[in-house]
CSV table of C-alpha atoms in Angstrom, one decimal:
chain,number,residue,atom,x,y,z
A,30,MET,CA,7.3,57.9,7.4
A,31,GLY,CA,10.4,57.7,5.1
A,32,THR,CA,12.5,56.2,7.9
A,33,LEU,CA,9.7,53.7,8.7
A,34,LYS,CA,9.5,52.6,5.1
A,35,PHE,CA,13.3,52.2,4.9
A,36,TRP,CA,13.4,49.9,7.9
A,37,ARG,CA,10.5,47.8,6.7
A,38,LEU,CA,12.2,47.3,3.3
A,39,PHE,CA,15.5,46.6,5.1
A,40,LEU,CA,14.0,43.9,7.3
A,41,PHE,CA,12.1,42.4,4.3
A,42,ALA,CA,15.3,42.2,2.3
A,43,ILE,CA,16.9,40.2,5.1
A,44,TYR,CA,13.8,38.0,5.3
A,45,LEU,CA,13.9,37.3,1.6
A,46,LYS,CA,17.6,36.5,1.8
A,47,LEU,CA,17.1,34.0,4.6
A,48,VAL,CA,14.1,32.3,3.0
A,49,TYR,CA,14.8,32.5,-0.7
A,50,GLY,CA,18.6,32.3,-0.6
A,51,TYR,CA,18.6,28.5,-0.4
A,52,ILE,CA,18.5,26.2,-3.4
A,53,ALA,CA,15.5,24.5,-1.7
A,54,PRO,CA,14.0,21.2,-3.0
A,55,ILE,CA,10.9,21.2,-5.1
A,56,ALA,CA,8.0,19.2,-3.6
A,57,ILE,CA,4.6,18.2,-4.7
A,58,ASP,CA,1.3,19.4,-3.1
A,59,GLY,CA,-1.7,17.8,-4.9
A,60,LYS,CA,-1.3,18.4,-8.6
A,61,GLN,CA,1.2,21.2,-8.3
A,62,PHE,CA,5.0,21.4,-7.8
A,63,VAL,CA,5.8,23.8,-4.9
A,64,TYR,CA,8.8,25.4,-3.4
A,65,SER,CA,9.4,23.4,-0.2
A,66,ILE,CA,10.2,26.5,1.9
A,67,THR,CA,7.3,28.7,0.9
A,68,GLY,CA,4.7,26.4,-0.6
A,69,GLU,CA,4.4,28.7,-3.6
A,70,PRO,CA,3.8,27.0,-6.9
A,71,PHE,CA,6.8,26.1,-9.0
A,72,PHE,CA,6.4,26.2,-12.8
A,73,ILE,CA,9.0,24.4,-15.0
A,74,LYS,CA,10.5,26.8,-17.6
A,75,GLY,CA,13.3,24.8,-19.2
A,76,VAL,CA,15.0,22.9,-21.9
A,77,ASP,CA,15.9,19.3,-22.6
A,78,TYR,CA,19.7,18.9,-22.4
A,79,GLN,CA,21.7,16.0,-23.9
A,80,PRO,CA,24.7,17.3,-25.9
A,81,GLY,CA,25.7,14.7,-28.5
A,82,GLY,CA,22.7,12.5,-27.7
A,83,SER,CA,22.6,9.6,-25.3
A,84,SER,CA,25.3,7.8,-27.2
A,85,GLU,CA,27.8,10.4,-25.9
A,86,VAL,CA,27.5,9.0,-22.4
A,87,THR,CA,30.6,6.9,-21.9
A,88,GLY,CA,32.9,5.7,-19.1
A,89,GLU,CA,34.7,9.0,-19.2
A,90,ASN,CA,32.1,11.6,-20.2
A,91,ASP,CA,28.5,12.7,-19.8
A,92,PRO,CA,26.7,16.0,-19.9
A,93,LEU,CA,27.5,16.9,-16.2
A,94,SER,CA,31.1,15.6,-16.0
A,95,ASP,CA,33.0,18.4,-17.7
A,96,PRO,CA,33.0,21.6,-15.5
A,97,SER,CA,34.3,23.9,-18.3
A,98,ALA,CA,31.4,22.8,-20.6
A,99,CYS,CA,29.0,23.2,-17.7
A,100,ALA,CA,30.1,26.7,-17.0
A,101,ARG,CA,29.6,27.6,-20.7
A,102,ASP,CA,26.1,26.1,-20.8
A,103,VAL,CA,24.9,27.4,-17.4
A,104,VAL,CA,25.9,30.9,-18.6
A,105,LEU,CA,23.6,30.3,-21.6
A,106,PHE,CA,20.9,28.8,-19.5
A,107,GLN,CA,20.8,31.9,-17.4
A,108,ASP,CA,20.8,34.1,-20.4
A,109,LEU,CA,17.9,32.1,-21.8
A,110,GLY,CA,16.0,32.6,-18.5
A,111,ILE,CA,15.3,28.9,-17.6
A,112,ASN,CA,14.9,27.3,-14.2
A,113,THR,CA,15.0,23.6,-15.1
A,114,ILE,CA,16.8,21.2,-17.4
A,115,ARG,CA,16.1,17.6,-18.3
A,116,ILE,CA,18.9,15.1,-18.9
A,117,TYR,CA,18.2,11.8,-20.6
A,118,SER,CA,21.3,9.8,-19.6
A,119,LEU,CA,24.2,10.0,-17.1
A,120,ASN,CA,26.9,7.7,-15.8
A,121,PRO,CA,26.8,7.2,-12.0
A,122,ASP,CA,30.5,6.3,-12.0
A,123,LEU,CA,31.4,9.8,-12.9
A,124,ASN,CA,31.7,12.8,-10.6
A,125,HIS,CA,28.9,15.4,-11.0
A,126,ASP,CA,29.5,17.6,-7.9
A,127,LYS,CA,30.9,20.6,-9.6
A,128,CYS,CA,28.4,20.8,-12.4
A,129,MET,CA,25.4,20.2,-10.1
A,130,SER,CA,26.9,22.9,-7.8
A,131,MET,CA,27.0,25.4,-10.7
A,132,LEU,CA,23.4,24.6,-11.6
A,133,ALA,CA,22.4,25.1,-8.0
A,134,VAL,CA,24.0,28.5,-7.5
A,135,ALA,CA,22.4,29.5,-10.8
A,136,GLY,CA,19.0,28.5,-9.4
A,137,ILE,CA,18.5,25.7,-12.0
A,138,TYR,CA,16.8,22.3,-11.2
A,139,LEU,CA,17.4,18.9,-12.8
A,140,ILE,CA,14.9,16.3,-13.9
A,141,LEU,CA,16.9,13.1,-14.6
A,142,ASP,CA,16.0,10.1,-16.7
A,143,VAL,CA,17.5,7.0,-15.0
A,144,ASN,CA,17.7,4.9,-18.2
A,145,SER,CA,20.2,4.9,-21.0
A,146,PRO,CA,20.6,3.0,-24.3
A,147,LEU,CA,23.4,0.8,-22.9
A,148,GLN,CA,23.0,-2.8,-22.0
A,149,ASN,CA,21.3,-3.4,-18.6
A,150,GLN,CA,20.3,0.3,-18.4
A,151,HIS,CA,16.9,0.4,-19.9
A,152,LEU,CA,13.7,-1.6,-20.4
A,153,ASN,CA,13.2,-3.4,-23.7
A,154,ARG,CA,9.7,-2.3,-24.6
A,155,TYR,CA,8.9,-5.5,-26.5
A,156,GLU,CA,10.6,-8.0,-24.2
A,157,PRO,CA,10.7,-6.2,-20.8
A,158,TRP,CA,11.1,-9.4,-18.9
A,159,THR,CA,14.5,-9.8,-20.4
A,160,THR,CA,15.8,-6.4,-19.1
A,161,TYR,CA,13.9,-6.0,-15.9
A,162,ASN,CA,16.6,-7.7,-13.8
A,163,PRO,CA,18.9,-6.9,-10.8
A,164,ALA,CA,21.6,-5.4,-13.0
A,165,TYR,CA,19.1,-2.9,-14.4
A,166,LEU,CA,17.7,-2.1,-11.0
A,167,GLU,CA,21.1,-1.5,-9.6
A,168,HIS,CA,21.9,1.0,-12.4
A,169,ILE,CA,18.8,3.1,-11.8
A,170,PHE,CA,19.2,2.9,-8.0
A,171,ARG,CA,22.8,4.1,-8.3
A,172,LEU,CA,21.6,7.2,-10.1
A,173,VAL,CA,18.9,7.7,-7.6
A,174,GLU,CA,21.3,7.3,-4.7
A,175,GLN,CA,23.8,9.8,-6.2
A,176,PHE,CA,21.4,12.5,-7.2
A,177,SER,CA,19.2,12.3,-4.2
A,178,HIS,CA,21.8,14.3,-2.3
A,179,TYR,CA,21.5,17.4,-4.5
A,180,ASN,CA,18.7,19.7,-3.4
A,181,ASN,CA,18.3,20.9,-7.0
A,182,THR,CA,17.3,17.4,-8.2
A,183,LEU,CA,13.7,18.0,-8.9
A,184,GLY,CA,12.7,14.5,-9.8
A,185,PHE,CA,13.4,11.3,-11.8
A,186,PHE,CA,11.9,9.9,-14.9
A,187,ALA,CA,11.4,6.1,-14.6
A,188,GLY,CA,10.9,5.8,-18.4
A,189,ASN,CA,10.6,7.8,-21.6
A,190,GLU,CA,8.2,6.7,-24.3
A,191,VAL,CA,8.5,3.0,-23.3
A,192,VAL,CA,4.9,2.6,-24.5
A,193,ASN,CA,4.8,4.0,-28.0
A,194,ASP,CA,3.0,1.6,-30.3
A,195,LYS,CA,0.4,-1.2,-30.3
A,196,ILE,CA,2.9,-4.0,-29.4
A,197,SER,CA,4.6,-2.2,-26.5
A,198,ALA,CA,1.1,-1.1,-25.2
A,199,GLN,CA,0.2,-4.8,-24.8
A,200,ILE,CA,3.4,-5.7,-23.0
A,201,SER,CA,5.2,-3.0,-21.1
A,202,PRO,CA,2.7,-0.9,-18.9
A,203,PRO,CA,3.0,-3.2,-15.8
A,204,TYR,CA,6.8,-3.2,-16.0
A,205,VAL,CA,6.9,0.6,-16.2
A,206,LYS,CA,4.7,0.7,-13.1
A,207,SER,CA,6.9,-1.8,-11.3
A,208,VAL,CA,10.0,0.4,-12.0
A,209,ILE,CA,8.2,3.4,-10.6
A,210,GLY,CA,7.3,1.4,-7.4
A,211,ASP,CA,10.9,0.1,-7.0
A,212,MET,CA,12.3,3.6,-7.3
A,213,LYS,CA,9.8,5.1,-4.9
A,214,THR,CA,10.5,2.4,-2.4
A,215,TYR,CA,14.3,2.9,-2.7
A,216,ILE,CA,13.9,6.6,-2.2
A,217,LYS,CA,11.7,6.1,0.8
A,218,THR,CA,14.3,3.7,2.3
A,219,HIS,CA,17.6,5.5,1.5
A,220,SER,CA,17.2,9.0,0.3
A,221,PRO,CA,17.5,12.0,2.6
A,222,ARG,CA,14.3,13.5,1.3
A,223,ALA,CA,11.3,12.5,-0.7
A,224,ILE,CA,12.0,13.0,-4.5
A,225,PRO,CA,9.2,12.5,-7.0
A,226,VAL,CA,9.3,9.9,-9.7
A,227,GLY,CA,7.5,10.4,-13.0
A,228,TYR,CA,7.1,9.1,-16.5
A,229,SER,CA,7.5,10.9,-19.9
A,230,ALA,CA,4.9,9.8,-22.5
A,231,ALA,CA,5.1,9.6,-26.3
A,232,ASP,CA,3.1,12.0,-28.4
A,233,ASP,CA,0.5,9.4,-29.3
A,234,LEU,CA,-3.1,10.0,-28.3
A,235,ASN,CA,-3.9,6.3,-28.5
A,236,TYR,CA,-1.7,5.6,-25.4
A,237,ARG,CA,-0.7,8.9,-23.8
A,238,ILE,CA,-4.0,9.5,-21.9
A,239,PRO,CA,-4.9,5.9,-20.9
A,240,LEU,CA,-1.3,5.3,-19.8
A,241,SER,CA,-1.5,8.4,-17.6
A,242,SER,CA,-4.6,7.1,-15.9
A,243,TYR,CA,-3.0,3.7,-15.4
A,244,LEU,CA,0.2,5.1,-13.9
A,245,GLU,CA,-1.8,7.5,-11.8
A,246,CYS,CA,-3.9,5.0,-10.0
A,247,ALA,CA,-3.3,3.3,-6.7
A,248,GLU,CA,-3.2,-0.5,-6.6
A,249,GLU,CA,-4.5,-2.5,-3.7
A,250,GLU,CA,-5.3,0.6,-1.7
A,251,SER,CA,-1.6,1.7,-1.9
A,252,ALA,CA,-0.1,4.6,-3.8
A,253,SER,CA,3.4,3.1,-3.7
A,254,LEU,CA,3.1,2.3,-7.5
A,255,SER,CA,1.5,5.5,-8.5
A,256,VAL,CA,3.5,7.9,-10.5
A,257,ASP,CA,4.2,11.3,-8.8
A,258,PHE,CA,4.1,13.4,-11.9
A,259,TYR,CA,3.4,12.9,-15.6
A,260,GLY,CA,5.4,14.3,-18.5
A,261,VAL,CA,3.8,14.8,-22.0
A,262,ASN,CA,6.0,14.9,-25.1
A,263,SER,CA,3.9,17.1,-27.4
A,264,TYR,CA,4.8,18.6,-30.8
A,265,GLN,CA,1.3,19.6,-31.9
A,266,TRP,CA,1.7,23.4,-31.9
A,267,CYS,CA,3.5,24.1,-35.2
A,268,GLY,CA,4.0,27.6,-36.4
A,269,ARG,CA,1.4,30.3,-36.0
A,270,GLN,CA,-1.4,28.7,-34.1
A,271,THR,CA,-3.8,29.2,-31.2
A,272,ILE,CA,-4.8,27.1,-28.2
A,273,GLN,CA,-7.8,25.9,-30.2
A,274,THR,CA,-6.1,25.2,-33.6
A,275,SER,CA,-3.2,23.4,-31.9
A,276,GLY,CA,-5.4,21.2,-29.8
A,277,TYR,CA,-3.9,22.5,-26.6
A,278,ASP,CA,-7.4,23.0,-25.4
A,279,GLN,CA,-8.0,19.3,-25.7
A,280,LEU,CA,-4.9,18.6,-23.8
A,281,VAL,CA,-6.1,20.8,-21.0
A,282,ASP,CA,-9.5,19.0,-20.9
A,283,ALA,CA,-7.7,15.6,-20.9
A,284,TYR,CA,-5.6,16.4,-17.8
A,285,LYS,CA,-7.7,19.0,-16.0
A,286,ASN,CA,-8.7,16.6,-13.3
A,287,TYR,CA,-5.5,14.6,-13.2
A,288,THR,CA,-4.4,14.3,-9.5
A,289,LYS,CA,-0.6,14.6,-10.2
A,290,PRO,CA,1.4,17.5,-11.7
A,291,VAL,CA,1.5,17.4,-15.5
A,292,PHE,CA,3.9,19.3,-17.7
A,293,PHE,CA,5.4,19.2,-21.2
A,294,SER,CA,8.5,17.0,-20.9
A,295,GLU,CA,9.2,17.9,-24.6
A,296,PHE,CA,7.7,20.6,-26.8
A,297,GLY,CA,8.8,22.7,-29.8
A,298,CYS,CA,7.6,21.5,-33.2
A,299,ASN,CA,10.1,22.2,-36.0
A,300,LYS,CA,7.9,21.4,-39.0
A,301,VAL,CA,7.6,25.2,-39.5
A,302,LEU,CA,10.9,27.1,-39.4
A,303,PRO,CA,12.1,29.3,-37.9
A,304,ARG,CA,10.4,28.3,-34.7
A,305,THR,CA,8.6,31.2,-33.0
A,306,PHE,CA,7.7,29.4,-29.7
A,307,ASP,CA,4.4,31.2,-29.4
A,308,GLU,CA,3.1,28.2,-27.4
A,309,VAL,CA,5.1,29.5,-24.4
A,310,GLN,CA,2.7,32.3,-23.9
A,311,ALA,CA,-0.2,29.9,-24.0
A,312,LEU,CA,1.4,27.4,-21.7
A,313,PHE,CA,1.8,30.0,-18.9
A,314,SER,CA,-1.5,31.6,-19.5
A,315,GLU,CA,-4.6,31.3,-17.3
A,316,HIS,CA,-6.1,28.9,-19.8
A,317,MET,CA,-3.4,26.3,-19.1
A,318,PHE,CA,-1.5,26.9,-15.8
A,319,THR,CA,-4.1,25.4,-13.6
A,320,THR,CA,-3.5,22.1,-15.5
A,321,PHE,CA,0.1,22.2,-16.8
A,322,SER,CA,3.1,23.0,-14.6
A,323,GLY,CA,5.2,24.5,-17.5
A,324,GLY,CA,7.4,22.6,-19.9
A,325,LEU,CA,10.8,21.8,-21.4
A,326,VAL,CA,11.7,22.8,-24.9
A,327,TYR,CA,13.4,20.2,-27.1
A,328,GLU,CA,16.3,20.7,-27.2
A,329,PHE,CA,19.4,22.7,-26.2
A,330,SER,CA,22.0,21.4,-28.6
A,331,GLN,CA,21.7,21.0,-32.3
A,332,GLU,CA,21.7,17.3,-33.3
A,333,ASP,CA,20.8,15.5,-36.6
A,334,ASN,CA,17.0,16.0,-36.0
A,335,ASN,CA,17.4,19.8,-36.2
A,336,TYR,CA,15.8,20.9,-32.9
A,337,GLY,CA,18.8,22.8,-31.4
A,338,LEU,CA,18.9,26.2,-29.8
A,339,VAL,CA,22.8,26.2,-30.0
A,340,ASP,CA,25.3,24.4,-32.1
A,341,ILE,CA,28.2,22.8,-30.1
A,342,ASN,CA,31.4,22.2,-32.0
A,343,SER,CA,33.9,19.5,-31.2
A,344,ASN,CA,36.4,22.1,-29.8
A,345,GLY,CA,33.8,23.3,-27.3
A,346,THR,CA,32.9,26.5,-29.2
A,347,VAL,CA,29.1,27.2,-29.2
A,348,LYS,CA,27.2,29.1,-31.8
A,349,VAL,CA,23.9,30.6,-30.5
A,350,LEU,CA,21.2,29.9,-33.1
A,351,ASN,CA,18.2,32.0,-34.0
A,352,ASP,CA,15.9,29.6,-32.1
A,353,PHE,CA,17.7,30.5,-28.9
A,354,ASP,CA,16.9,34.2,-29.2
A,355,SER,CA,13.4,33.4,-30.3
A,356,LEU,CA,12.8,31.3,-27.2
A,357,LYS,CA,14.6,33.8,-25.0
A,358,LYS,CA,12.2,36.5,-25.9
A,359,HIS,CA,9.3,34.5,-24.5
A,360,TYR,CA,11.0,33.0,-21.5
A,361,LYS,CA,12.4,36.4,-20.4
A,362,THR,CA,9.0,38.2,-20.7
A,363,ILE,CA,6.5,35.7,-19.2
A,364,SER,CA,5.5,36.0,-15.5
A,365,LEU,CA,5.2,32.7,-13.7
A,366,PRO,CA,1.9,32.5,-11.8
A,367,ASN,CA,1.8,32.8,-8.0
A,368,SER,CA,-0.5,30.9,-5.6
A,369,ASP,CA,-3.2,33.7,-5.6
A,370,GLN,CA,-3.3,33.7,-9.4
A,371,VAL,CA,-3.6,29.9,-9.5
A,372,SER,CA,-6.3,29.9,-6.8
A,373,SER,CA,-8.3,32.6,-8.6
A,374,ALA,CA,-8.1,30.7,-12.0
A,375,ILE,CA,-9.3,27.5,-10.3
A,376,ALA,CA,-12.2,29.3,-8.7
A,377,LYS,CA,-13.3,30.7,-12.1
A,378,ASP,CA,-13.1,27.3,-13.9
A,379,GLY,CA,-16.2,25.4,-12.9
A,380,GLU,CA,-15.1,22.3,-14.7
A,381,ILE,CA,-12.1,21.6,-12.3
A,382,ASN,CA,-12.8,18.9,-9.7
A,383,GLN,CA,-11.4,20.2,-6.4
A,384,GLN,CA,-10.4,16.7,-5.5
A,385,ALA,CA,-7.7,16.9,-8.1
A,386,TYR,CA,-5.9,19.3,-5.7
A,387,GLU,CA,-6.4,17.3,-2.6
A,388,ASN,CA,-3.8,14.5,-2.9
A,389,LYS,CA,-6.4,11.9,-3.6
A,390,THR,CA,-5.0,9.1,-5.8
A,391,PRO,CA,-7.8,7.2,-7.6
A,392,SER,CA,-8.1,3.4,-7.4
A,393,CYS,CA,-7.2,1.4,-10.4
A,394,ARG,CA,-9.8,0.2,-12.9
A,395,ALA,CA,-10.0,-3.2,-14.4
A,396,ARG,CA,-9.3,-2.0,-18.0
A,397,TYR,CA,-7.6,0.9,-19.8
A,398,ALA,CA,-8.2,1.7,-23.4
A,399,ASN,CA,-5.6,0.3,-25.8
A,400,LEU,CA,-3.5,-1.1,-22.9
A,401,ASN,CA,-2.9,-4.5,-21.5
A,402,THR,CA,-2.2,-4.1,-17.8
A,403,GLU,CA,-2.4,-7.8,-16.8
A,404,ALA,CA,1.2,-8.9,-17.5
A,405,LYS,CA,2.7,-10.6,-14.4
A,406,VAL,CA,5.9,-8.9,-13.4
A,407,THR,CA,8.4,-11.0,-11.3
A,408,LYS,CA,8.2,-9.6,-7.7
A,409,GLY,CA,11.0,-9.2,-5.3
A,410,LEU,CA,13.9,-8.5,-7.8
A,411,ALA,CA,14.6,-5.2,-6.1
A,412,SER,CA,14.3,-6.4,-2.5
A,413,SER,CA,17.9,-7.1,-1.6
A,414,LEU,CA,19.1,-3.9,-3.3
A,415,ILE,CA,16.5,-1.9,-1.5
A,416,LYS,CA,17.4,-3.5,1.8
A,417,ASP,CA,21.2,-3.1,1.5
A,418,GLY,CA,21.5,-0.1,-0.7
A,419,VAL,CA,23.9,0.3,-3.6
A,420,ASP,CA,27.5,1.3,-3.8
A,421,VAL,CA,28.0,4.7,-5.4
A,422,ALA,CA,29.6,8.0,-4.5
A,423,LYS,CA,26.9,10.2,-3.0
A,424,GLY,CA,26.5,13.6,-4.7
A,425,GLU,CA,27.5,16.7,-2.6
A,426,TYR,CA,27.8,20.3,-3.3
A,427,VAL,CA,31.3,21.7,-3.5
A,428,ASP,CA,32.8,25.2,-3.1
A,429,LEU,CA,33.1,27.0,-6.4
A,430,THR,CA,35.9,29.4,-7.2
A,431,GLU,CA,35.7,32.4,-9.5
A,432,ASP,CA,37.6,30.4,-12.1
A,433,ASP,CA,35.0,27.7,-11.9
A,434,LEU,CA,32.2,30.1,-12.7
A,435,GLN,CA,34.0,31.8,-15.6
A,436,CYS,CA,33.2,30.5,-19.1
A,437,THR,CA,36.5,29.7,-20.8
A,438,LEU,CA,35.1,28.3,-24.0
A,439,ASN,CA,34.1,30.5,-26.9
A,440,ILE,CA,30.5,31.5,-27.5
A,441,VAL,CA,29.6,33.2,-30.8
A,442,ASP,CA,26.3,34.5,-32.3
A,443,ASP,CA,24.6,33.1,-35.3
A,444,LYS,CA,26.9,35.1,-37.6
A,445,GLY,CA,30.1,33.9,-36.0
A,446,ASN,CA,30.8,37.1,-34.1
A,447,PRO,CA,31.8,37.1,-30.4
A,448,TRP,CA,28.7,36.7,-28.2
A,449,LYS,CA,27.8,39.9,-26.3
A,450,GLY,CA,26.2,38.2,-23.3
A,451,GLU,CA,27.6,37.4,-19.9
A,452,THR,CA,30.5,35.0,-19.7
A,453,LYS,CA,30.3,34.2,-16.0
A,454,VAL,CA,27.7,32.2,-14.0
A,455,LYS,CA,25.7,34.5,-11.8
A,456,ILE,CA,25.2,33.3,-8.2
A,457,VAL,CA,21.6,33.6,-7.3
A,458,ARG,CA,21.3,30.8,-4.7
A,459,ASP,CA,23.4,29.7,-1.8
A,460,LEU,CA,24.7,26.1,-1.4
A,461,GLU,CA,23.1,25.6,2.0
A,462,PRO,CA,21.9,22.3,3.3
A,463,TYR,CA,18.3,23.4,3.8
A,464,LEU,CA,16.0,20.5,3.0
A,465,GLY,CA,12.5,22.0,3.1
A,466,ASP,CA,9.4,22.0,5.2
A,467,PRO,CA,8.2,18.6,6.6
A,468,LYS,CA,4.7,19.6,5.5
A,469,TYR,CA,5.9,18.8,2.0
A,470,GLU,CA,9.0,16.6,2.5
A,471,GLY,CA,8.3,14.1,5.3
A,472,LYS,CA,11.1,11.8,6.4
A,473,GLU,CA,12.6,14.6,8.5
A,474,LYS,CA,14.1,12.1,10.9
A,475,HIS,CA,16.5,11.0,8.2
A,476,ARG,CA,17.8,14.4,7.4
A,477,LYS,CA,21.2,15.7,8.3
A,478,ASN,CA,21.0,18.7,10.7
A,479,ALA,CA,17.3,18.9,10.0
A,480,GLY,CA,16.6,20.8,13.2
A,481,ASN,CA,19.1,23.6,12.5
A,482,ASN,CA,18.0,23.9,8.9
A,483,LEU,CA,14.3,24.4,9.8
A,484,LYS,CA,15.1,27.2,12.2
A,485,VAL,CA,16.2,29.7,9.6
A,486,PRO,CA,13.0,30.4,7.8
A,487,LEU,CA,10.9,30.1,11.0
A,488,TRP,CA,13.1,32.6,12.9
A,489,SER,CA,13.4,34.9,9.9
A,490,SER,CA,9.7,34.9,9.5
A,491,PHE,CA,9.2,35.5,13.2
A,492,ALA,CA,11.8,38.3,13.2
A,493,PHE,CA,10.2,40.1,10.3
A,494,ILE,CA,6.7,40.0,11.8
A,495,LEU,CA,8.0,41.1,15.2
A,496,PHE,CA,10.1,44.0,14.0
A,497,ASN,CA,7.4,45.1,11.5
A,498,SER,CA,4.9,45.2,14.4
A,499,MET,CA,7.3,47.2,16.5
A,500,LEU,CA,7.8,49.7,13.7
A,501,GLN,CA,4.1,50.2,13.3
A,502,VAL,CA,3.9,51.0,17.0
A,503,PHE,CA,6.5,53.8,16.6
């Protein structure tokens, strides 16, 4: 019996290596993110990452252009226990291969905003017709083109808090929806796989919920303009609270039957210091994980607004702050739900509409509270760019050396003493070209080496089942 158990474990270890060794894309199935190989739910456990703020993105520098800084921060990401980062601005003219490769081998995914504060790189929320133009569309398509070729690009944000007050709510919603449609059409035409496009909403109840419904709906019996996921920026859990006193229960009720994945694109109120991050336990509890797919804490680096987990000095030295350790205690101890746990929780909740899990996009309504959705957006501005594509270096994974993975910049604790954590990126994923299961991805005819890629998990699964059956005979 001991020998039998050994061989079963040995074969299962090989199976896990073959199936889980890849940095496989994340796909969407109904209102959940899923691993494209296994179909198991993926929950975002991450941080927002924009060292220096968006103004630090220049012609020479952005958060993913300096490999030494990336090695330092990926080491810290792994110590924190995250699986996702969000970046608000990048420059598509810079090379991001080495940093994206580091994130990939570390098992960390990226959600990327395609806008920036620079001219022709964002929508003006009060006069969107002046900024929704070919130059702007070319910028966002270049980012989409470049980052579509990294398997650990989880998705793109088409906008962040574009609608955030009474004026913008009367002007901008149709422009946001048009950008979403343009990005989805470009991805469908040019990208090697389907990559979801979402929106990140301001923490304002007057607009957050009606805008989510408007961006969710399908226009003219087509879901091409419908958002693929919805991010909620929420800072309502402050200090010692509960799901009820924080209003998280109302958030769950608001999005319980939303047909797309919903998650916190920003959270972590700092009105009460030090931050204890007790909301993490609530977010990944049965009360919330059937509705919310995790979240991203705001934010990694200390800026003027005092939300930082670490303080980055001009010489590259990083001081790990108390908030880092506080968040780490939660992120390291929570267990992410599996498909059986999610299914069981859904079955027990009689208020969940099963259609929310069946990929059924609702039709658009004539009106949405507090929004004007009737603005006429100029059509066809993206047509030639979508037809011809854009000129940009396509991202690709590169081989990493031991030196690449070693952090060479100083990390100190909150007292200024040398940090006692790991100083080298741990490799937990392989840089293989596996692009996922066509059940979730589609567009398999456009993939490079798709046939060979799909054989690995199928053959490994078959081999494991076959050999396991043979062992049972003997």
